[in-house]
JSON list of C-alpha atoms in Angstrom, two decimals:
[
{"chain": "Y", "resi": 454, "resn": "UNK", "atom": "CA", "xyz": [-8.61, 11.18, 11.73]},
{"chain": "Y", "resi": 455, "resn": "UNK", "atom": "CA", "xyz": [-11.46, 10.92, 9.25]},
{"chain": "Y", "resi": 456, "resn": "UNK", "atom": "CA", "xyz": [-11.15, 14.61, 8.40]},
{"chain": "Y", "resi": 457, "resn": "UNK", "atom": "CA", "xyz": [-7.36, 14.42, 8.02]},
{"chain": "Y", "resi": 458, "resn": "UNK", "atom": "CA", "xyz": [-7.36, 11.37, 5.77]},
{"chain": "Y", "resi": 459, "resn": "UNK", "atom": "CA", "xyz": [-10.59, 11.66, 3.78]},
{"chain": "Y", "resi": 460, "resn": "UNK", "atom": "CA", "xyz": [-11.84, 8.30, 5.01]},
{"chain": "Y", "resi": 461, "resn": "UNK", "atom": "CA", "xyz": [-15.18, 7.92, 6.76]},
{"chain": "Y", "resi": 462, "resn": "UNK", "atom": "CA", "xyz": [-15.31, 6.80, 10.38]},
{"chain": "Y", "resi": 463, "resn": "UNK", "atom": "CA", "xyz": [-16.93, 3.59, 9.20]},
{"chain": "Y", "resi": 464, "resn": "UNK", "atom": "CA", "xyz": [-14.05, 2.94, 6.79]},
{"chain": "Y", "resi": 465, "resn": "UNK", "atom": "CA", "xyz": [-11.52, 3.55, 9.56]},
{"chain": "Y", "resi": 466, "resn": "UNK", "atom": "CA", "xyz": [-13.32, 1.05, 11.78]},
{"chain": "Y", "resi": 467, "resn": "UNK", "atom": "CA", "xyz": [-13.38, -1.47, 8.91]},
{"chain": "Y", "resi": 468, "resn": "UNK", "atom": "CA", "xyz": [-9.66, -0.99, 8.26]},
{"chain": "Y", "resi": 469, "resn": "UNK", "atom": "CA", "xyz": [-9.08, -1.62, 11.95]},
{"chain": "Y", "resi": 470, "resn": "UNK", "atom": "CA", "xyz": [-11.20, -4.81, 11.79]},
{"chain": "Y", "resi": 471, "resn": "UNK", "atom": "CA", "xyz": [-9.21, -6.23, 8.86]},
{"chain": "Y", "resi": 472, "resn": "UNK", "atom": "CA", "xyz": [-5.88, -5.26, 10.40]},
{"chain": "Y", "resi": 473, "resn": "UNK", "atom": "CA", "xyz": [-4.81, -2.47, 8.05]},
{"chain": "Y", "resi": 474, "resn": "UNK", "atom": "CA", "xyz": [-4.46, -0.04, 10.94]},
{"chain": "Y", "resi": 475, "resn": "UNK", "atom": "CA", "xyz": [-4.20, -0.33, 14.67]},
{"chain": "Y", "resi": 476, "resn": "UNK", "atom": "CA", "xyz": [-4.98, 2.73, 16.78]},
{"chain": "Y", "resi": 477, "resn": "UNK", "atom": "CA", "xyz": [-2.30, 3.59, 19.31]},
{"chain": "Y", "resi": 478, "resn": "UNK", "atom": "CA", "xyz": [-4.87, 3.46, 22.08]},
{"chain": "Y", "resi": 479, "resn": "UNK", "atom": "CA", "xyz": [-8.02, 5.07, 23.40]},
{"chain": "Y", "resi": 480, "resn": "UNK", "atom": "CA", "xyz": [-8.70, 8.38, 25.07]},
{"chain": "Y", "resi": 481, "resn": "UNK", "atom": "CA", "xyz": [-10.53, 8.77, 28.39]},
{"chain": "Y", "resi": 482, "resn": "UNK", "atom": "CA", "xyz": [-13.68, 9.32, 26.32]},
{"chain": "Y", "resi": 483, "resn": "UNK", "atom": "CA", "xyz": [-12.99, 6.02, 24.50]},
{"chain": "Y", "resi": 484, "resn": "UNK", "atom": "CA", "xyz": [-12.05, 7.71, 21.23]},
{"chain": "Y", "resi": 485, "resn": "UNK", "atom": "CA", "xyz": [-9.44, 5.96, 19.11]},
{"chain": "Y", "resi": 486, "resn": "UNK", "atom": "CA", "xyz": [-6.02, 7.60, 19.23]},
{"chain": "Y", "resi": 487, "resn": "UNK", "atom": "CA", "xyz": [-3.81, 7.61, 16.14]},
{"chain": "Y", "resi": 488, "resn": "UNK", "atom": "CA", "xyz": [-0.18, 8.56, 15.70]},
{"chain": "Y", "resi": 489, "resn": "UNK", "atom": "CA", "xyz": [1.36, 10.59, 12.89]},
{"chain": "Y", "resi": 490, "resn": "UNK", "atom": "CA", "xyz": [2.69, 7.28, 11.52]},
{"chain": "Y", "resi": 491, "resn": "UNK", "atom": "CA", "xyz": [-0.94, 6.05, 11.37]},
{"chain": "Y", "resi": 492, "resn": "UNK", "atom": "CA", "xyz": [-1.92, 9.19, 9.44]},
{"chain": "Y", "resi": 493, "resn": "UNK", "atom": "CA", "xyz": [0.93, 8.62, 6.97]},
{"chain": "Y", "resi": 494, "resn": "UNK", "atom": "CA", "xyz": [-0.04, 4.97, 6.60]},
{"chain": "Y", "resi": 495, "resn": "UNK", "atom": "CA", "xyz": [-3.66, 5.88, 5.88]},
{"chain": "Y", "resi": 496, "resn": "UNK", "atom": "CA", "xyz": [-2.58, 8.46, 3.32]},
{"chain": "Y", "resi": 497, "resn": "UNK", "atom": "CA", "xyz": [-0.49, 5.77, 1.57]},
{"chain": "Y", "resi": 498, "resn": "UNK", "atom": "CA", "xyz": [-3.45, 3.38, 1.68]},
{"chain": "Y", "resi": 499, "resn": "UNK", "atom": "CA", "xyz": [-5.70, 6.05, 0.13]},
{"chain": "Y", "resi": 500, "resn": "UNK", "atom": "CA", "xyz": [-3.18, 6.75, -2.63]},
{"chain": "Y", "resi": 501, "resn": "UNK", "atom": "CA", "xyz": [-2.71, 3.05, -3.42]},
{"chain": "Y", "resi": 502, "resn": "UNK", "atom": "CA", "xyz": [-6.45, 2.40, -3.41]},
{"chain": "Y", "resi": 503, "resn": "UNK", "atom": "CA", "xyz": [-7.75, 5.51, -5.15]},
{"chain": "Y", "resi": 504, "resn": "UNK", "atom": "CA", "xyz": [-4.98, 6.36, -7.58]},
{"chain": "Y", "resi": 505, "resn": "UNK", "atom": "CA", "xyz": [-3.64, 2.93, -8.46]},
{"chain": "Y", "resi": 506, "resn": "UNK", "atom": "CA", "xyz": [-6.77, 0.88, -7.82]},
{"chain": "Y", "resi": 507, "resn": "UNK", "atom": "CA", "xyz": [-4.91, -1.67, -5.73]},
{"chain": "Y", "resi": 508, "resn": "UNK", "atom": "CA", "xyz": [-7.32, -3.94, -3.81]},
{"chain": "Y", "resi": 509, "resn": "UNK", "atom": "CA", "xyz": [-7.32, -3.87, -0.01]},
{"chain": "Y", "resi": 510, "resn": "UNK", "atom": "CA", "xyz": [-6.02, -7.42, 0.22]},
{"chain": "Y", "resi": 511, "resn": "UNK", "atom": "CA", "xyz": [-2.90, -6.40, -1.72]},
{"chain": "Y", "resi": 512, "resn": "UNK", "atom": "CA", "xyz": [-2.56, -3.20, 0.29]},
{"chain": "Y", "resi": 513, "resn": "UNK", "atom": "CA", "xyz": [-2.73, -5.25, 3.48]},
{"chain": "Y", "resi": 514, "resn": "UNK", "atom": "CA", "xyz": [0.02, -7.55, 2.19]},
{"chain": "Y", "resi": 515, "resn": "UNK", "atom": "CA", "xyz": [2.16, -4.53, 1.25]},
{"chain": "Y", "resi": 516, "resn": "UNK", "atom": "CA", "xyz": [1.64, -3.07, 4.73]},
{"chain": "Y", "resi": 517, "resn": "UNK", "atom": "CA", "xyz": [2.64, -6.38, 6.32]},
{"chain": "Y", "resi": 518, "resn": "UNK", "atom": "CA", "xyz": [5.79, -6.49, 4.21]},
{"chain": "Y", "resi": 519, "resn": "UNK", "atom": "CA", "xyz": [6.57, -2.90, 5.20]},
{"chain": "Y", "resi": 520, "resn": "UNK", "atom": "CA", "xyz": [6.21, -3.82, 8.88]},
{"chain": "Y", "resi": 521, "resn": "UNK", "atom": "CA", "xyz": [8.41, -6.88, 8.37]},
{"chain": "Y", "resi": 522, "resn": "UNK", "atom": "CA", "xyz": [11.07, -4.76, 6.69]},
{"chain": "Y", "resi": 523, "resn": "UNK", "atom": "CA", "xyz": [10.93, -2.17, 9.48]},
{"chain": "Y", "resi": 524, "resn": "UNK", "atom": "CA", "xyz": [11.38, -4.93, 12.08]},
{"chain": "Y", "resi": 525, "resn": "UNK", "atom": "CA", "xyz": [14.19, -6.39, 9.99]},
{"chain": "Y", "resi": 526, "resn": "UNK", "atom": "CA", "xyz": [15.94, -3.03, 9.90]},
{"chain": "Y", "resi": 527, "resn": "UNK", "atom": "CA", "xyz": [15.83, -2.90, 13.68]},
{"chain": "Y", "resi": 528, "resn": "UNK", "atom": "CA", "xyz": [17.06, -6.49, 13.91]},
{"chain": "Y", "resi": 529, "resn": "UNK", "atom": "CA", "xyz": [19.94, -5.82, 11.49]},
{"chain": "Y", "resi": 530, "resn": "UNK", "atom": "CA", "xyz": [21.18, -2.98, 13.68]},
{"chain": "Y", "resi": 531, "resn": "UNK", "atom": "CA", "xyz": [21.58, -5.49, 16.50]},
{"chain": "Y", "resi": 532, "resn": "UNK", "atom": "CA", "xyz": [24.11, -8.28, 16.90]},
{"chain": "Y", "resi": 533, "resn": "UNK", "atom": "CA", "xyz": [23.76, -10.92, 14.18]},
{"chain": "Y", "resi": 534, "resn": "UNK", "atom": "CA", "xyz": [26.33, -13.33, 12.88]},
{"chain": "Y", "resi": 535, "resn": "UNK", "atom": "CA", "xyz": [27.18, -12.81, 9.19]},
{"chain": "Y", "resi": 536, "resn": "UNK", "atom": "CA", "xyz": [25.11, -15.81, 8.05]},
{"chain": "Y", "resi": 537, "resn": "UNK", "atom": "CA", "xyz": [22.00, -14.63, 9.91]},
{"chain": "Y", "resi": 538, "resn": "UNK", "atom": "CA", "xyz": [22.46, -11.11, 8.53]},
{"chain": "Y", "resi": 539, "resn": "UNK", "atom": "CA", "xyz": [22.79, -12.46, 4.98]},
{"chain": "Y", "resi": 540, "resn": "UNK", "atom": "CA", "xyz": [19.73, -14.67, 5.39]},
{"chain": "Y", "resi": 541, "resn": "UNK", "atom": "CA", "xyz": [17.59, -11.81, 6.71]},
{"chain": "Y", "resi": 542, "resn": "UNK", "atom": "CA", "xyz": [18.78, -9.48, 3.93]},
{"chain": "Y", "resi": 543, "resn": "UNK", "atom": "CA", "xyz": [17.92, -12.08, 1.30]},
{"chain": "Y", "resi": 544, "resn": "UNK", "atom": "CA", "xyz": [14.47, -12.44, 2.86]},
{"chain": "Y", "resi": 545, "resn": "UNK", "atom": "CA", "xyz": [13.95, -8.68, 2.68]},
{"chain": "Y", "resi": 546, "resn": "UNK", "atom": "CA", "xyz": [15.17, -8.62, -0.90]},
{"chain": "Y", "resi": 547, "resn": "UNK", "atom": "CA", "xyz": [12.70, -11.36, -1.90]},
{"chain": "Y", "resi": 548, "resn": "UNK", "atom": "CA", "xyz": [9.82, -9.46, -0.30]},
{"chain": "Y", "resi": 549, "resn": "UNK", "atom": "CA", "xyz": [10.77, -6.26, -2.11]},
{"chain": "Y", "resi": 550, "resn": "UNK", "atom": "CA", "xyz": [11.07, -8.11, -5.40]},
{"chain": "Y", "resi": 551, "resn": "UNK", "atom": "CA", "xyz": [7.54, -9.50, -4.93]},
{"chain": "Y", "resi": 552, "resn": "UNK", "atom": "CA", "xyz": [6.21, -6.00, -4.34]},
{"chain": "Y", "resi": 553, "resn": "UNK", "atom": "CA", "xyz": [8.02, -4.63, -7.38]},
{"chain": "Y", "resi": 554, "resn": "UNK", "atom": "CA", "xyz": [6.61, -7.43, -9.57]},
{"chain": "Y", "resi": 555, "resn": "UNK", "atom": "CA", "xyz": [3.09, -6.66, -8.37]},
{"chain": "Y", "resi": 556, "resn": "UNK", "atom": "CA", "xyz": [3.55, -2.95, -9.10]},
{"chain": "Y", "resi": 557, "resn": "UNK", "atom": "CA", "xyz": [5.10, -3.70, -12.51]},
{"chain": "Y", "resi": 558, "resn": "UNK", "atom": "CA", "xyz": [2.12, -5.90, -13.40]},
{"chain": "Y", "resi": 559, "resn": "UNK", "atom": "CA", "xyz": [-0.28, -3.13, -12.38]},
{"chain": "Y", "resi": 560, "resn": "UNK", "atom": "CA", "xyz": [1.72, -0.56, -14.38]},
{"chain": "Y", "resi": 561, "resn": "UNK", "atom": "CA", "xyz": [1.71, -2.79, -17.44]},
{"chain": "Y", "resi": 562, "resn": "UNK", "atom": "CA", "xyz": [-2.06, -3.15, -17.23]},
{"chain": "Y", "resi": 563, "resn": "UNK", "atom": "CA", "xyz": [-2.55, 0.59, -16.75]},
{"chain": "Y", "resi": 564, "resn": "UNK", "atom": "CA", "xyz": [-0.18, 1.39, -19.62]},
{"chain": "Y", "resi": 565, "resn": "UNK", "atom": "CA", "xyz": [-2.09, -0.97, -21.90]},
{"chain": "Y", "resi": 566, "resn": "UNK", "atom": "CA", "xyz": [-5.42, 0.60, -20.87]},
{"chain": "Y", "resi": 567, "resn": "UNK", "atom": "CA", "xyz": [-4.01, 4.08, -21.45]},
{"chain": "Y", "resi": 568, "resn": "UNK", "atom": "CA", "xyz": [-2.80, 3.14, -24.94]},
{"chain": "Y", "resi": 569, "resn": "UNK", "atom": "CA", "xyz": [-6.23, 1.74, -25.84]},
{"chain": "Y", "resi": 570, "resn": "UNK", "atom": "CA", "xyz": [-7.98, 4.89, -24.60]},
{"chain": "Y", "resi": 571, "resn": "UNK", "atom": "CA", "xyz": [-5.55, 7.16, -26.44]},
{"chain": "Y", "resi": 572, "resn": "UNK", "atom": "CA", "xyz": [-6.15, 5.17, -29.65]},
{"chain": "Y", "resi": 573, "resn": "UNK", "atom": "CA", "xyz": [-9.91, 5.54, -29.25]},
{"chain": "Y", "resi": 574, "resn": "UNK", "atom": "CA", "xyz": [-9.56, 9.24, -28.62]},
{"chain": "Y", "resi": 575, "resn": "UNK", "atom": "CA", "xyz": [-7.41, 9.61, -31.76]},
{"chain": "Y", "resi": 576, "resn": "UNK", "atom": "CA", "xyz": [-10.04, 7.78, -33.84]},
{"chain": "Y", "resi": 577, "resn": "UNK", "atom": "CA", "xyz": [-12.78, 10.05, -32.48]},
{"chain": "Y", "resi": 578, "resn": "UNK", "atom": "CA", "xyz": [-10.65, 13.12, -33.23]},
{"chain": "Y", "resi": 579, "resn": "UNK", "atom": "CA", "xyz": [-10.13, 11.91, -36.80]},
{"chain": "Y", "resi": 580, "resn": "UNK", "atom": "CA", "xyz": [-13.87, 11.33, -37.24]},
{"chain": "Y", "resi": 581, "resn": "UNK", "atom": "CA", "xyz": [-14.67, 14.80, -35.91]},
{"chain": "Y", "resi": 582, "resn": "UNK", "atom": "CA", "xyz": [-12.24, 16.46, -38.35]},
{"chain": "Y", "resi": 583, "resn": "UNK", "atom": "CA", "xyz": [-13.79, 14.73, -41.40]}
]
């Protein structure tokens, strides 16, 4: 798993400790067993952490929301009265809106930082040309 995801074994154990991942089980040799879904989840975690700089606490919250939405999808396929269905859908919508707001805030910050860096670069380019 470490080789496939780019995380160290220690990091994988830490992510397990804080509840970001849960191995599917253990082998006869007591090695942790991971599913393809676990690999995909770890790849998303790496992208969120490394590329976007999102802290682990936020990533954990996003993962919890994702699990809640998956469970909700399963629940919605079952028998629910219209009011229960509406209530659960509104709950899912609120969770997704919270995630979108968090991402929008991060994007705004990154866009502002990018603009500042581009301005500095332009000033350096102007000074070099003189």
